[in-house]
XYZ file of C-alpha atoms in Angstrom:
737
model
C 21.963 -17.200 43.905
C 20.501 -18.039 47.343
C 17.366 -19.711 45.889
C 19.280 -22.053 43.620
C 21.918 -22.743 46.288
C 19.219 -23.591 48.842
C 17.645 -26.062 46.440
C 20.959 -27.725 45.671
C 21.989 -27.790 49.340
C 18.700 -29.416 50.329
C 18.849 -32.123 47.682
C 22.523 -32.559 46.812
C 24.861 -31.711 49.717
C 28.053 -32.551 47.783
C 28.946 -33.105 44.133
C 29.480 -36.772 45.055
C 25.995 -36.792 46.547
C 24.617 -35.435 43.277
C 26.501 -38.163 41.389
C 25.139 -40.876 43.726
C 21.581 -39.579 43.358
C 21.970 -39.536 39.613
C 23.341 -43.108 39.705
C 20.310 -44.167 41.749
C 17.969 -42.517 39.245
C 19.888 -44.151 36.417
C 19.320 -47.541 38.069
C 15.632 -46.761 38.392
C 15.473 -45.778 34.769
C 17.274 -48.940 33.755
C 14.548 -50.842 35.597
C 11.988 -48.994 33.509
C 14.017 -49.753 30.437
C 13.856 -53.486 31.326
C 10.070 -53.211 31.577
C 10.015 -51.646 28.129
C 12.378 -54.394 26.987
C 9.935 -57.067 28.079
C 7.128 -55.359 26.198
C 9.305 -55.093 23.130
C 10.284 -58.772 23.415
C 6.641 -59.835 23.519
C 6.009 -57.702 20.457
C 9.014 -59.228 18.702
C 7.726 -62.819 19.313
C 4.282 -61.954 17.954
C 5.294 -60.370 14.685
C 6.547 -61.719 11.407
C 10.182 -61.618 10.430
C 9.559 -58.587 8.203
C 8.853 -56.450 11.306
C 11.438 -57.913 13.648
C 14.063 -55.449 12.496
C 11.828 -52.579 13.623
C 11.352 -54.177 17.042
C 15.107 -54.686 17.443
C 15.781 -51.080 16.434
C 13.251 -49.847 19.023
C 14.871 -51.917 21.778
C 18.331 -50.661 20.842
C 17.051 -47.083 20.919
C 15.672 -47.372 24.458
C 18.825 -49.143 25.648
C 20.835 -46.144 24.490
C 18.589 -43.557 26.129
C 19.712 -44.311 29.681
C 23.324 -43.738 28.668
C 22.771 -40.670 26.457
C 20.101 -38.803 28.403
C 22.636 -36.842 30.452
C 24.122 -35.251 27.353
C 20.831 -33.878 26.032
C 17.047 -34.175 25.891
C 15.681 -37.038 23.747
C 13.910 -35.816 20.614
C 10.216 -36.442 19.940
C 11.065 -36.886 16.290
C 13.442 -39.772 17.023
C 10.727 -41.621 18.939
C 8.165 -41.008 16.170
C 10.562 -42.484 13.644
C 11.123 -45.585 15.787
C 7.395 -46.096 16.436
C 6.338 -45.477 12.835
C 6.154 -49.233 11.911
C 3.711 -49.930 14.770
C -0.021 -49.306 14.695
C -1.349 -46.266 16.524
C -3.451 -48.240 18.993
C -0.937 -50.941 19.942
C -0.140 -51.330 23.644
C 3.556 -51.271 22.869
C 3.255 -47.847 21.205
C 1.206 -46.398 24.077
C 3.559 -47.711 26.786
C 6.686 -46.610 24.941
C 5.324 -43.083 24.580
C 4.501 -42.874 28.287
C 7.909 -44.166 29.355
C 9.590 -41.827 26.898
C 7.853 -38.818 28.454
C 9.231 -39.782 31.863
C 12.732 -40.151 30.492
C 12.433 -36.838 28.673
C 11.259 -35.001 31.805
C 14.159 -36.394 33.830
C 16.629 -35.411 31.124
C 15.293 -31.856 31.186
C 15.577 -31.761 34.935
C 19.137 -33.003 34.752
C 20.039 -30.296 32.217
C 18.616 -27.588 34.477
C 20.302 -28.899 37.643
C 23.620 -29.247 35.835
C 23.477 -25.581 34.806
C 22.432 -24.464 38.267
C 25.474 -26.279 39.620
C 27.709 -24.466 37.150
C 26.250 -21.129 38.270
C 27.119 -21.936 41.891
C 30.701 -22.776 40.942
C 31.016 -19.748 38.612
C 29.822 -17.357 41.321
C 32.981 -17.790 43.320
C 35.184 -17.525 40.239
C 33.462 -14.274 39.215
C 33.952 -12.785 42.704
C 37.611 -13.748 42.667
C 38.238 -12.315 39.170
C 36.605 -8.979 39.932
C 38.370 -8.835 43.300
C 41.664 -9.065 41.413
C 40.472 -6.500 38.833
C 40.869 -9.179 36.194
C 37.992 -7.910 34.053
C 38.964 -9.935 31.007
C 38.738 -13.159 33.034
C 35.354 -12.077 34.356
C 34.176 -11.327 30.812
C 35.430 -14.680 29.522
C 33.689 -16.457 32.395
C 30.437 -14.633 31.679
C 30.641 -15.562 28.006
C 30.835 -19.265 28.951
C 27.544 -18.845 30.824
C 25.665 -17.433 27.825
C 25.000 -20.920 26.439
C 23.659 -21.948 29.870
C 21.429 -18.870 29.727
C 20.087 -19.933 26.349
C 19.253 -23.438 27.639
C 17.669 -22.134 30.831
C 15.577 -19.721 28.789
C 14.202 -22.663 26.769
C 13.398 -24.699 29.888
C 11.779 -21.720 31.625
C 8.881 -22.263 29.226
C 8.533 -25.952 30.144
C 5.090 -27.319 30.929
C 6.573 -29.142 33.918
C 6.229 -26.602 36.764
C 9.308 -27.559 38.779
C 11.553 -27.425 35.703
C 10.134 -24.041 34.616
C 10.492 -22.633 38.149
C 14.099 -23.805 38.553
C 15.072 -22.542 35.095
C 13.480 -19.144 35.779
C 15.239 -18.966 39.114
C 18.520 -19.741 37.393
C 17.966 -16.943 34.873
C 17.265 -14.496 37.691
C 20.425 -15.522 39.505
C 22.492 -15.234 36.323
C 21.238 -11.705 35.762
C 21.611 -10.576 39.366
C 24.998 -12.102 40.149
C 26.759 -11.954 36.810
C 25.228 -9.680 34.189
C 24.150 -6.877 36.498
C 27.426 -6.944 38.427
C 29.437 -6.573 35.226
C 26.962 -4.113 33.786
C 27.154 -1.831 36.820
C 30.948 -1.985 36.761
C 31.377 -1.306 33.028
C 28.596 1.274 32.962
C 30.392 3.259 35.627
C 33.691 3.029 33.765
C 32.076 4.163 30.508
C 30.339 7.123 32.170
C 33.596 8.229 33.823
C 35.403 8.002 30.499
C 32.746 9.989 28.649
C 32.781 12.668 31.327
C 36.564 12.892 31.157
C 36.404 13.220 27.359
C 33.827 16.052 27.670
C 31.200 14.049 25.775
C 29.033 15.015 23.994
C 30.648 18.403 23.405
C 33.574 16.570 21.869
C 34.197 13.098 20.470
C 36.379 10.769 22.640
C 40.033 11.086 21.626
C 41.289 7.755 23.021
C 39.461 5.659 20.497
C 40.953 2.315 21.572
C 39.947 2.712 25.221
C 36.541 3.948 24.052
C 36.088 0.921 21.803
C 37.066 -1.468 24.631
C 34.721 0.146 27.145
C 31.812 0.019 24.707
C 32.698 -3.562 23.779
C 32.732 -4.586 27.470
C 29.310 -3.039 27.935
C 27.955 -4.853 24.922
C 29.025 -8.213 26.359
C 26.587 -7.715 29.241
C 23.617 -6.872 27.007
C 20.497 -8.980 27.436
C 18.484 -9.018 24.245
C 15.012 -10.527 24.107
C 14.621 -12.987 21.275
C 11.007 -11.892 20.791
C 10.571 -8.250 21.895
C 7.253 -7.472 23.580
C 6.856 -4.196 21.694
C 6.906 -3.260 18.024
C 8.823 -0.083 18.777
C 12.604 -0.149 18.248
C 14.239 -1.302 21.516
C 17.629 0.287 22.274
C 20.642 -1.562 23.615
C 21.582 -0.453 27.139
C 25.074 0.502 25.934
C 23.655 3.043 23.512
C 21.270 4.366 26.138
C 24.333 5.283 28.196
C 25.869 6.989 25.144
C 22.814 9.180 24.536
C 22.106 10.096 28.184
C 23.603 13.575 27.895
C 22.065 14.057 24.461
C 18.700 13.159 25.954
C 19.158 15.820 28.644
C 19.958 18.356 25.937
C 16.819 17.227 24.060
C 14.668 17.699 27.171
C 16.117 21.155 27.705
C 15.183 22.329 24.223
C 11.953 20.464 23.486
C 10.354 19.395 26.765
C 10.873 22.461 28.924
C 9.832 26.083 28.757
C 12.305 27.098 26.066
C 11.079 28.892 22.944
C 12.159 25.874 20.917
C 9.427 23.791 22.526
C 6.504 24.654 20.241
C 3.588 22.445 19.235
C 3.363 24.168 15.876
C 7.042 23.521 15.084
C 7.712 19.774 15.460
C 10.159 20.071 12.563
C 12.581 21.875 14.899
C 12.837 18.752 17.025
C 13.294 16.509 13.999
C 15.931 18.806 12.469
C 17.798 18.769 15.775
C 17.725 14.953 15.747
C 19.214 14.756 12.250
C 21.878 17.322 13.180
C 22.934 15.204 16.173
C 23.249 12.019 14.131
C 25.247 13.822 11.462
C 27.513 15.369 14.111
C 28.601 11.970 15.458
C 28.264 9.994 12.237
C 32.022 9.523 11.781
C 32.406 8.207 15.333
C 29.492 5.825 14.836
C 30.863 4.231 11.663
C 34.374 3.861 13.132
C 34.760 3.419 16.905
C 31.203 2.293 17.653
C 31.057 -0.073 14.690
C 34.434 -1.538 15.718
C 33.091 -2.197 19.227
C 30.033 -3.956 17.807
C 32.233 -6.097 15.579
C 34.274 -7.277 18.577
C 31.221 -8.956 20.135
C 30.024 -11.986 18.184
C 26.364 -11.393 18.994
C 26.448 -7.880 17.554
C 28.661 -8.224 14.482
C 25.628 -7.923 12.225
C 24.453 -4.678 13.813
C 24.882 -1.166 12.437
C 26.372 1.467 14.751
C 24.438 4.352 13.199
C 21.158 2.455 13.401
C 21.685 1.456 17.049
C 22.498 5.068 17.938
C 19.329 6.259 16.166
C 17.252 3.641 17.992
C 18.527 4.877 21.361
C 18.047 8.540 20.447
C 14.511 7.870 19.164
C 13.296 7.161 22.696
C 13.337 10.921 23.376
C 11.294 11.522 20.217
C 8.739 8.913 21.264
C 8.503 10.484 24.710
C 7.982 13.960 23.262
C 5.403 12.804 20.714
C 3.596 10.915 23.458
C 2.760 14.297 24.988
C 2.394 16.239 21.712
C -0.299 14.049 20.166
C -2.815 14.404 23.032
C -2.230 18.167 22.981
C -2.944 18.498 19.247
C -5.838 16.073 18.680
C -8.381 18.863 19.178
C -6.642 21.120 16.663
C -6.937 19.763 13.105
C -4.288 22.112 11.789
C -1.718 21.279 14.481
C -2.420 17.532 14.314
C -2.152 17.448 10.540
C 1.122 19.340 10.628
C 2.514 17.118 13.389
C 1.766 13.918 11.467
C 3.047 15.394 8.222
C 6.381 16.340 9.801
C 6.639 12.980 11.575
C 6.136 11.152 8.290
C 8.751 13.418 6.663
C 11.114 12.566 9.531
C 10.565 8.850 8.893
C 11.496 9.437 5.269
C 14.703 11.204 6.263
C 15.741 8.309 8.491
C 15.042 5.863 5.695
C 16.598 7.783 2.822
C 19.506 9.439 4.649
C 20.672 6.568 6.865
C 18.783 3.582 5.391
C 17.478 3.138 8.914
C 15.737 -0.097 9.813
C 15.557 -1.273 13.438
C 17.573 -4.439 13.998
C 15.698 -7.697 13.538
C 12.920 -6.165 11.407
C 12.159 -6.839 7.756
C 10.144 -3.632 7.702
C 9.247 -0.782 10.043
C 6.112 1.311 10.136
C 8.103 4.353 11.231
C 7.724 6.700 14.175
C 4.504 7.958 12.609
C 3.158 4.410 12.359
C 4.107 3.677 15.969
C 2.321 6.786 17.182
C -0.735 6.230 14.995
C -0.985 2.672 16.319
C -3.005 4.450 18.990
C -6.395 3.990 17.316
C -7.895 7.080 18.962
C -5.130 9.289 17.600
C -5.335 7.725 14.159
C -9.119 8.080 13.972
C -8.913 11.696 15.084
C -6.190 12.395 12.541
C -7.917 10.757 9.585
C -11.189 12.428 10.574
C -9.431 15.794 10.544
C -7.798 15.030 7.207
C -11.108 13.917 5.710
C -12.937 17.020 6.918
C -10.137 19.290 5.723
C -10.075 17.596 2.310
C -13.852 17.773 1.977
C -13.793 21.452 2.901
C -11.154 22.095 0.252
C -13.172 20.034 -2.248
C -16.251 22.102 -1.497
C -14.264 25.286 -2.080
C -13.219 23.917 -5.467
C -16.795 22.996 -6.437
C -18.348 26.212 -5.142
C -15.876 28.454 -6.959
C -17.551 30.705 -9.528
C -15.273 29.359 -12.293
C -15.286 25.733 -11.077
C -16.613 24.386 -14.367
C -15.070 26.898 -16.706
C -12.938 25.280 -19.381
C -9.210 25.960 -19.077
C -8.152 26.158 -22.723
C -4.470 26.631 -21.887
C -4.020 23.816 -19.345
C -3.191 21.100 -21.884
C -1.866 20.701 -25.412
C -3.824 21.390 -28.603
C -4.680 17.725 -29.221
C -5.890 16.995 -25.685
C -9.367 17.226 -24.217
C -9.648 20.479 -22.334
C -10.287 20.158 -18.573
C -12.248 22.393 -16.260
C -10.778 24.435 -13.420
C -12.418 22.148 -10.861
C -10.920 18.993 -12.428
C -7.448 20.536 -12.386
C -7.814 21.646 -8.769
C -9.256 18.294 -7.694
C -6.324 16.451 -9.256
C -3.910 18.740 -7.412
C -5.777 18.108 -4.171
C -5.680 14.321 -4.653
C -1.964 14.368 -5.481
C -1.283 16.407 -2.343
C -3.188 13.843 -0.280
C -1.140 11.013 -1.807
C 2.071 12.819 -0.918
C 0.714 13.286 2.600
C 0.200 9.577 3.322
C 2.441 7.738 0.844
C 5.198 7.278 3.425
C 2.938 5.540 5.936
C 4.167 1.955 6.281
C 0.883 0.344 7.323
C -1.207 -1.102 4.476
C -4.370 -0.462 6.498
C -3.420 3.171 7.096
C -2.742 3.717 3.409
C -6.002 2.070 2.418
C -7.978 4.142 4.897
C -6.534 7.294 3.375
C -7.203 6.077 -0.150
C -10.773 4.995 0.550
C -11.953 7.430 3.217
C -10.515 10.514 1.550
C -9.346 10.121 -2.040
C -11.940 7.697 -3.405
C -14.584 9.492 -1.348
C -13.751 12.755 -3.160
C -13.658 10.982 -6.524
C -17.094 9.482 -5.894
C -18.457 12.853 -4.792
C -17.123 14.497 -7.939
C -18.594 11.723 -10.065
C -21.985 12.193 -8.425
C -21.790 15.950 -9.014
C -21.087 15.415 -12.727
C -23.759 12.721 -13.014
C -26.310 15.053 -11.448
C -25.316 17.706 -13.987
C -25.935 15.456 -16.980
C -29.182 14.232 -15.408
C -30.324 17.838 -15.102
C -29.292 18.549 -18.704
C -31.202 15.537 -20.014
C -34.245 16.503 -17.981
C -34.221 20.049 -19.309
C -33.758 18.998 -22.918
C -36.217 16.120 -22.976
C -38.963 16.280 -25.523
C -41.527 15.712 -22.780
C -40.569 18.934 -21.032
C -40.752 20.805 -24.330
C -44.145 19.291 -25.152
C -45.825 20.448 -21.963
C -44.288 23.879 -22.262
C -42.348 23.529 -19.054
C -39.191 25.231 -20.324
C -38.599 28.937 -20.665
C -36.698 30.427 -23.581
C -33.808 31.173 -21.246
C -33.700 27.583 -20.002
C -33.939 26.207 -23.519
C -30.950 28.290 -24.471
C -28.896 26.470 -21.828
C -29.326 23.089 -23.514
C -29.151 24.024 -27.206
C -26.559 25.401 -29.592
C -23.089 26.421 -28.445
C -24.347 26.927 -24.879
C -25.671 23.386 -24.643
C -22.570 21.878 -26.205
C -20.250 23.844 -23.921
C -22.187 22.708 -20.892
C -21.792 19.084 -21.982
C -18.121 19.587 -22.755
C -17.504 20.949 -19.276
C -18.841 17.724 -17.810
C -16.968 15.597 -20.342
C -13.680 17.467 -19.854
C -13.952 17.083 -16.076
C -14.534 13.342 -16.378
C -11.803 12.826 -18.961
C -9.154 14.734 -17.010
C -9.749 12.821 -13.772
C -10.150 9.428 -15.476
C -6.883 9.949 -17.345
C -5.137 10.873 -14.082
C -6.529 7.753 -12.383
C -5.265 5.513 -15.171
C -1.810 7.050 -14.776
C -1.884 6.726 -10.984
C -2.999 3.114 -11.253
C 0.354 2.334 -12.918
C 2.354 4.449 -10.462
C 4.827 2.485 -8.330
C 3.205 3.574 -5.051
C -0.277 2.355 -5.994
C 1.102 -0.815 -7.624
C 2.942 -1.628 -4.382
C -0.239 -0.975 -2.413
C -2.140 -3.338 -4.734
C 0.587 -5.964 -4.231
C 0.538 -5.515 -0.441
C -3.227 -6.065 -0.350
C -2.873 -9.121 -2.614
C -0.225 -10.554 -0.282
C -2.466 -10.074 2.756
C -5.291 -11.828 0.913
C -3.005 -14.721 -0.064
C -2.019 -15.177 3.596
C -5.706 -15.130 4.628
C -5.098 -12.007 6.672
C -8.147 -9.821 6.956
C -8.079 -6.117 6.386
C -8.920 -3.822 9.265
C -12.687 -3.833 9.891
C -12.956 -0.110 9.188
C -11.036 -0.599 5.938
C -13.505 -3.319 4.930
C -16.420 -0.976 5.670
C -14.809 1.730 3.553
C -14.278 -0.749 0.692
C -17.975 -1.691 0.703
C -19.018 1.943 0.395
C -16.641 3.053 -2.359
C -15.885 2.494 -6.037
C -12.323 1.319 -5.352
C -11.090 -2.004 -6.746
C -9.546 -4.265 -4.074
C -7.768 -7.528 -5.029
C -9.038 -10.680 -3.338
C -5.995 -12.858 -4.064
C -2.532 -12.731 -5.628
C -3.876 -13.785 -9.039
C -6.110 -10.719 -9.371
C -4.837 -8.260 -11.949
C -5.745 -4.620 -12.285
C -5.347 -1.355 -10.413
C -6.984 0.223 -7.383
C -8.848 2.691 -9.597
C -10.268 0.325 -12.236
C -13.878 0.497 -11.038
C -13.723 4.245 -10.521
C -12.273 4.761 -14.010
C -14.950 2.472 -15.458
C -17.673 4.609 -13.850
C -16.134 7.808 -15.188
C -15.740 6.335 -18.694
C -19.319 5.063 -18.710
C -20.552 8.564 -17.914
C -18.240 9.976 -20.615
C -19.849 7.669 -23.165
C -23.296 8.858 -22.094
C -22.223 12.463 -22.614
C -20.781 11.663 -26.043
C -24.188 10.283 -27.039
C -25.866 13.383 -25.639
C -23.521 15.645 -27.641
C -24.464 13.720 -30.778
C -28.110 14.095 -29.830
C -27.744 17.873 -29.405
C -25.992 18.129 -32.774
C -28.752 16.082 -34.336
C -31.367 18.450 -32.932
C -29.336 21.428 -34.136
C -29.236 19.809 -37.560
C -33.001 19.348 -37.582
C -33.717 22.867 -36.351
C -31.222 24.823 -38.457
C -31.930 22.946 -41.700
C -35.703 22.554 -41.317
C -36.427 25.174 -44.023
C -33.864 23.563 -46.312
C -35.415 20.115 -45.869
C -38.817 21.592 -46.748
C -37.489 23.253 -49.895
C -39.226 22.503 -53.226
C -36.543 23.831 -55.589
C -35.573 20.393 -56.882
C -37.804 20.520 -59.961
C -36.179 23.721 -61.221
C -35.380 24.252 -64.883
C -32.608 26.697 -64.038
C -29.135 25.274 -64.166
C -27.134 26.273 -61.086
C -23.719 27.832 -61.506
C -20.735 25.671 -60.548
C -20.396 25.676 -56.751
C -23.609 27.608 -56.272
C -25.545 26.440 -53.209
C -29.128 26.866 -52.091
C -29.807 30.135 -50.289
C -31.527 28.296 -47.460
C -28.259 26.520 -46.680
C -26.163 29.587 -45.841
C -27.369 30.049 -42.253
C -27.304 26.331 -41.343
C -23.718 26.042 -42.577
C -22.724 29.095 -40.542
C -24.416 27.773 -37.383
C -23.217 24.192 -37.658
C -19.666 25.253 -38.609
C -19.427 27.314 -35.451
C -20.665 24.459 -33.278
C -18.382 21.875 -34.852
C -15.411 24.249 -34.645
C -16.042 24.558 -30.909
C -16.093 20.785 -30.483
C -12.984 20.439 -32.644
C -11.037 22.848 -30.437
C -12.213 21.101 -27.268
C -11.774 17.407 -28.076
C -8.840 15.235 -29.016
C -8.640 14.389 -32.703
C -9.879 10.847 -32.101
C -12.825 11.889 -29.938
C -13.853 14.600 -32.393
C -13.680 12.143 -35.282
C -16.177 9.877 -33.500
C -18.558 12.802 -33.057
C -18.277 14.020 -36.673
C -18.771 10.523 -38.034
C -22.016 10.266 -36.120
C -23.030 13.752 -37.265
C -22.129 13.064 -40.915
C -24.153 9.857 -40.808
C -27.155 11.738 -39.388
C -26.836 14.454 -42.055
C -26.655 11.889 -44.879
C -29.689 10.097 -43.499
C -31.687 13.339 -43.319
C -30.791 14.215 -46.905
C -31.805 10.741 -48.003
C -35.079 10.686 -46.069
C -36.256 14.309 -46.248
C -34.926 15.382 -49.633
C -34.183 12.474 -51.940
C -37.033 10.239 -50.777
C -39.522 13.126 -50.450
C -39.119 15.168 -53.651
C -39.094 15.018 -57.452
C -35.925 16.069 -59.267
C -34.966 17.538 -62.592
C -31.375 17.260 -63.817
C -30.735 20.828 -62.628
C -32.353 20.064 -59.277
C -30.049 17.064 -58.902
C -27.064 19.273 -59.764
C -28.179 21.776 -57.115
C -28.339 19.001 -54.517
C -24.885 17.815 -55.571
C -23.505 21.352 -55.075
C -25.185 21.597 -51.671
C -23.810 18.263 -50.460
C -20.279 19.045 -51.603
C -20.354 22.445 -49.887
C -21.800 21.028 -46.673
C -19.074 18.410 -46.345
C -16.350 20.861 -47.301
C -17.403 23.686 -44.979
C -18.210 21.417 -42.049
C -15.054 19.307 -42.566
C -17.050 16.102 -42.340
C -15.575 12.637 -42.988
C -16.595 10.742 -46.102
C -18.267 7.428 -45.316
C -20.645 4.894 -46.823
C -23.729 6.962 -45.924
C -22.353 9.910 -47.949
C -21.461 7.668 -50.858
C -25.018 6.352 -50.881
C -26.401 9.913 -51.129
C -23.870 10.939 -53.799
C -24.656 7.878 -55.889
C -28.373 8.632 -55.594
C -27.687 12.123 -57.010
C -25.831 10.509 -59.927
C -28.944 8.510 -60.761
C -31.157 11.593 -60.484
C -28.838 13.536 -62.814
C -28.724 10.798 -65.466
C -30.919 11.874 -68.468
C -31.433 8.300 -69.577
C -31.974 6.771 -66.174
C -35.613 5.973 -66.951
C -34.616 4.022 -70.020
C -32.040 1.829 -68.317
C -32.471 -1.152 -66.086
C -31.401 -1.025 -62.480
C -28.476 -3.327 -63.251
C -27.324 -1.122 -66.135
C -27.394 1.934 -63.906
C -25.579 0.111 -61.120
C -22.808 -1.090 -63.410
C -22.601 2.021 -65.561
C -22.486 4.544 -62.736
C -20.570 2.368 -60.240
C -23.345 2.417 -57.697
C -21.595 0.193 -55.111
C -23.574 1.488 -52.127
C -27.064 1.285 -53.674
C -29.178 -1.836 -53.942
C -31.339 -2.526 -56.960
C -34.403 -1.589 -54.872
C -32.716 1.698 -53.926
C -32.045 2.461 -57.593
C -35.587 1.551 -58.571
C -36.992 3.948 -55.940
C -34.638 6.771 -56.962
C -35.566 6.502 -60.625
C -39.180 7.080 -59.602
C -38.033 10.426 -58.126
C -36.933 11.769 -61.494
C -39.336 14.502 -62.662
């Protein structure tokens, strides 16, 4: 208190002296007020009646300032309201603002000096109370000074140097001569009590004395309104409570005991949870009661404050563990994984949230705030994930179809797709508890989407290679061996395409499901919120976004999921493969039925038996049935229907072009064609569509004995030829032999 006392002694030797000096300053201020009054009077004489009320109100306001300034600091808002009717450049407005600043500065100075005076007076009272062991009186006195502390704290940030210096000095004196004195006294009493009660081996038995001692300690707490660190800051009272527990922690996890192992961080975390559980009952009763007795801490949770104090040992230990594990991917990955799991336990078991926070990034987030550690960790995770991905891709059965993995009406996936999905889900579990949006996004983009894009590129390269091998150009120049041709035709070719398709479908379906998962929806919402607040993503996140297929919202109105673009890429490639499958089937149709299409049996005079089909159709039906049966067992019902519709349309078109439009028919030849068509559609289980009806109606015309003697309209009406035009009918009639 010497600094404040010296200032007061030098300037105000007695309280009466202070009063006289203040009276003198008041007189000086009144003189200033008269100057302002003259300015206001001139303004009043020069304005119209409509503005005179504003001038009078301004004068009244300044008259009241000299009387009220010692009860508080004049408000800028009040002056703005009073000056509002006057133009911004008027001399009256400028002078009033300048005078107001002087009055305001003096009022602040008065408030500071008044509180410094109270500290001087309270110092003696505090000494007397403690000398008489009247702790309650000392506590009550200290409580009365807390409002002075609040005011001094505000003025310590003043732009007027002397006011800021005096206020800061006052805060120092309050801490040194009041708070610290009481704190040292009550801290000693609490430590003695805890030692007597054999804490922490046993819980204090005299709960009322315990509550009072803790409550007294809490009164002396100094809590920063705006903490300088994002880490949970413990109250000093709880630091005293956990001192012995901290020593026990050091013994087990920071010394040379067998329990101190880098590869077993979970032992430390399990110990932490055990400690909290052991004293949980005490925390929700005695400790919570003590908090409730102090107005400033009634809204605090005893369990949470205890955890915050105990966490300091965990932070200290992790501060040494991280540097020791950064060069070991396995140890670092395990350390972060267990730390994240520990965060989850605190959240789910105790609903832990540090006081004064709307959210908390967790111990893991606090540790990974060290950018070097985070970059090393995510680099390790990315390399480990890529190595596992490569193992999946390089496996001898990577693209074998797993026929048992899904239900009968689902597209069959490959082994690699199943393993990749498992890998991606494991990665999500690994980072889903990270609180930081940027951390989550880095994991999503740098690892998960990276693997998805790599897998997509692998599958795209496979279909590119297939198309290259099966292109007509390659065949024409003789650049394909019989063995290579076998890979892109028949069942072999179709299976190869289905492997690619099944891989794409399985992952795309998983992505669509994940896109609607609560975790990824929340991540989408968090990114949208950042965008709405014009907060930029981490620069490395932005770089990762630019190089990936992920969908990132740009504002809160954007709708979708994080995987929309990736799914779109996968689906686009699926569509390409579907077209390629249809193309392969079309080529199989051309090749297997080439002899049938060249057949000249249509002018036969021999009537075929009912259901009898052409001999040249037996092998094509056998081949095509086998291929379609394979596709049917692989695809969903809907996907297979799309393929068979395309195939049926191609088959109808070939029959129309290469048989009906290229041959002459007798009635028996037309009957033979009718038998063949019926058997084809029955054996191949093809859908009936307009292209088939067109072919069947053409056969009806060819089989009609009197077709040549009827007009096109008569044939159309008589035979119900709804899918043939008159020109079609005219051309068909010409094909009758």
